């Protein structure tokens, strides 16, 4: 080989390596999430904006299925040593993630990479769900919701009922009168509820300051037992069953949200209890009637109702990655909490803005005067400081426990069990799961 | 007389040639099965970082759980109904299609179609027909006949719905085999019987049915296995085991506890029990039913 040729090759190699370093590929950060449809589009928009805002990192967001499927995919990936950097986990998976030993806590990540964050400027009822025993934030809240009560304004008018307050909740007795009037209009039923365990047992307990489980709902240890077979919850479930038998004032539309939501949209029910994130769907698909939102009803004996508890998901960071990648993860998590990003997220999906800055900016812009129903959930969530019973629920095998509660409630609705029998059996069955979970981590 | 055309000098080459198949079977069938059996004796966290050997605790817990025993009953009832419905319909349609004179090819294709539909899709399809809130047929049933059809609440309606959805798919599969079986029966036998004055029913019962028994046996075994395992997609799409666990067949419970609930030990124990159960049923069928099968044609 001639000298000329060798030098040419060397030059080319040099030039290419220079180009390579000048156009160095940004560091890839993988985020697995469970947001599809319109929410998924908003997620993608946020990610694209982040990628455009800087050139060091590239976040790749992947839809991995529903919440439980994302968690499963992540567990399989961890077992294979190929975990993503960030994973979105639903609130019931919080205990599983905390105990996993695979997590890089968010407070530590932010400290390690020089982000001094004033956590007091975040919505506290949301943060407090995801903190450890030292009150340090383990995962970054992302999509947080809470259940509220939707109602059909036109149907209310027809039945001679006025609009409800957006701050002061009505009592269950008043709701009883309302559903009776609505049922008399000849519609299929008065009240329908989505996510019955979350809305009618978990949040009912929180709002009325009743413990859902021992040890501060599981925050203070693993040897926990369920306590939902108390008189008050039993009475509540028995009342719903009575409404069901007594003139269709309540009817069952399915465990999740599809059935109940379509019943409300089809005007088969006048009142509908579901997550505030149903706003997005109602805004786009309800054309033929006016709807509004009120806080969840409370019992007349509860003079000062507690806050409701959140649902939704948070973002967990896995350990075992490189330092420069974590720098990008920290930058991205910080970006997600930016005021404008949070405002976009809140407006497009109905989920809470997680920072007070975003909330206050929305207020000062007059957003809530235009869309007052968007504020009902935030007000309900922040109306009082969380107590041990209203801070949240942290249980192992919580997914299975919810399934058990759902099953037992269905047996109440179809008349196979009384409310008391069903809740007793739910407690008994759940306690077996809880003790199994505690044994796993002994 | 036939002579072996090829032979191997050493056994080595033969083993080498079947090796790929053995490797694939071992990796994708035996290895996971062994892992499943091992993890059924363990209590482990979802991420698999901590595992303790606990002997038979997972199994003991299962059989102490009244709902698990109920689930076995539900599974047997479900697969029995699916087998009965899909075999009788498949046989009926096949004997009709066997006699059809016009549009034979078209009729047959149309009847085979449903099998090509994925279980989950077929589940969704039946859901859109029978869901009490948005199911076309359900709303019509309620309006026209005043029937209170509600698979969300009524265990009976829910069971009926999943049996219908699973059978619908399986009818096509059975249809194909029955049709092939029917066409293999010599026409002359039937014609001879007809000349002797045997009624169509008599001809079917005394000639066709016995000659069809090998097919019948095969189809029964397959349908039962199908309804134990493949119906997962239908259950997942239609009832998700509800209401109150009344359609929670074993395979769905394995999925719920293992994949959704992340309780891997219990889920593994359940799949081992499921496997043993299906082995047991298949042995029973071979032992008692196969004796009545006539393979001579």
mmCIF file of C-alpha atoms in Angstrom, chain A residues 68 71-72 75 78-79 96-97 100 244 252-254 256 262-263 397 399-400 403 407 410 413-414 416 429 436 439-441, chain B residues 43-50 61 67 132-134 152-153 155 240 242-245 248 256-257 259-264:
data_model
loop_
_atom_site.group_PDB
_atom_site.id
_atom_site.type_symbol
_atom_site.label_atom_id
_atom_site.label_comp_id
_atom_site.label_asym_id
_atom_site.label_seq_id
_atom_site.Cartn_x
_atom_site.Cartn_y
_atom_site.Cartn_z
ATOM 1 C CA UNK A 68 -50.174 -3.898 35.124
ATOM 2 C CA UNK A 71 -45.060 -3.294 35.588
ATOM 3 C CA UNK A 72 -44.811 -6.843 34.283
ATOM 4 C CA UNK A 75 -40.075 -6.878 36.077
ATOM 5 C CA UNK A 78 -35.095 -6.216 35.474
ATOM 6 C CA UNK A 79 -34.718 -9.975 35.637
ATOM 7 C CA UNK A 96 -44.144 -3.440 45.368
ATOM 8 C CA UNK A 97 -41.739 -0.871 43.943
ATOM 9 C CA UNK A 100 -38.186 -4.119 45.252
ATOM 10 C CA UNK A 244 -80.312 -0.745 43.806
ATOM 11 C CA UNK A 252 -73.913 -1.544 38.598
ATOM 12 C CA UNK A 253 -72.112 -0.763 35.375
ATOM 13 C CA UNK A 254 -68.958 -2.841 35.701
ATOM 14 C CA UNK A 256 -63.640 -0.430 35.599
ATOM 15 C CA UNK A 262 -70.951 4.864 28.687
ATOM 16 C CA UNK A 263 -74.056 4.695 30.878
ATOM 17 C CA UNK A 397 -50.524 -7.438 46.742
ATOM 18 C CA UNK A 399 -53.924 -5.359 43.068
ATOM 19 C CA UNK A 400 -55.175 -8.719 44.266
ATOM 20 C CA UNK A 403 -59.784 -7.700 42.938
ATOM 21 C CA UNK A 407 -65.506 -9.641 43.607
ATOM 22 C CA UNK A 410 -70.347 -7.904 43.018
ATOM 23 C CA UNK A 413 -74.947 -6.370 44.066
ATOM 24 C CA UNK A 414 -76.247 -9.674 42.739
ATOM 25 C CA UNK A 416 -75.581 -13.571 46.975
ATOM 26 C CA UNK A 429 -59.256 -13.158 52.139
ATOM 27 C CA UNK A 436 -48.052 -13.775 52.522
ATOM 28 C CA UNK A 439 -43.484 -13.181 54.834
ATOM 29 C CA UNK A 440 -41.882 -12.545 51.461
ATOM 30 C CA UNK A 441 -39.862 -9.653 52.870
ATOM 31 C CA UNK B 43 -42.070 -17.774 47.949
ATOM 32 C CA UNK B 44 -40.449 -14.972 46.025
ATOM 33 C CA UNK B 45 -40.834 -11.249 45.528
ATOM 34 C CA UNK B 46 -41.954 -9.983 42.141
ATOM 35 C CA UNK B 47 -38.469 -8.961 41.067
ATOM 36 C CA UNK B 48 -37.064 -12.356 41.933
ATOM 37 C CA UNK B 49 -34.383 -10.987 44.225
ATOM 38 C CA UNK B 50 -35.467 -12.907 47.291
ATOM 39 C CA UNK B 61 -52.795 -22.484 50.727
ATOM 40 C CA UNK B 67 -62.565 -20.114 46.011
ATOM 41 C CA UNK B 132 -75.801 -4.717 29.002
ATOM 42 C CA UNK B 133 -74.770 -1.079 28.430
ATOM 43 C CA UNK B 134 -73.740 -1.074 24.802
ATOM 44 C CA UNK B 152 -72.295 -7.880 34.740
ATOM 45 C CA UNK B 153 -74.343 -9.028 37.696
ATOM 46 C CA UNK B 155 -73.442 -15.301 37.170
ATOM 47 C CA UNK B 240 -62.463 -10.855 33.440
ATOM 48 C CA UNK B 242 -66.587 -11.793 37.098
ATOM 49 C CA UNK B 243 -69.132 -11.244 38.440
ATOM 50 C CA UNK B 244 -67.940 -12.283 41.854
ATOM 51 C CA UNK B 245 -65.500 -14.781 40.391
ATOM 52 C CA UNK B 248 -62.898 -17.263 36.894
ATOM 53 C CA UNK B 256 -54.613 -12.870 37.522
ATOM 54 C CA UNK B 257 -52.558 -14.031 40.468
ATOM 55 C CA UNK B 259 -49.217 -11.482 36.109
ATOM 56 C CA UNK B 260 -51.581 -8.984 37.613
ATOM 57 C CA UNK B 261 -51.166 -9.815 41.288
ATOM 58 C CA UNK B 262 -47.427 -10.640 41.027
ATOM 59 C CA UNK B 263 -47.905 -13.601 43.353
ATOM 60 C CA UNK B 264 -45.594 -15.900 41.433
#
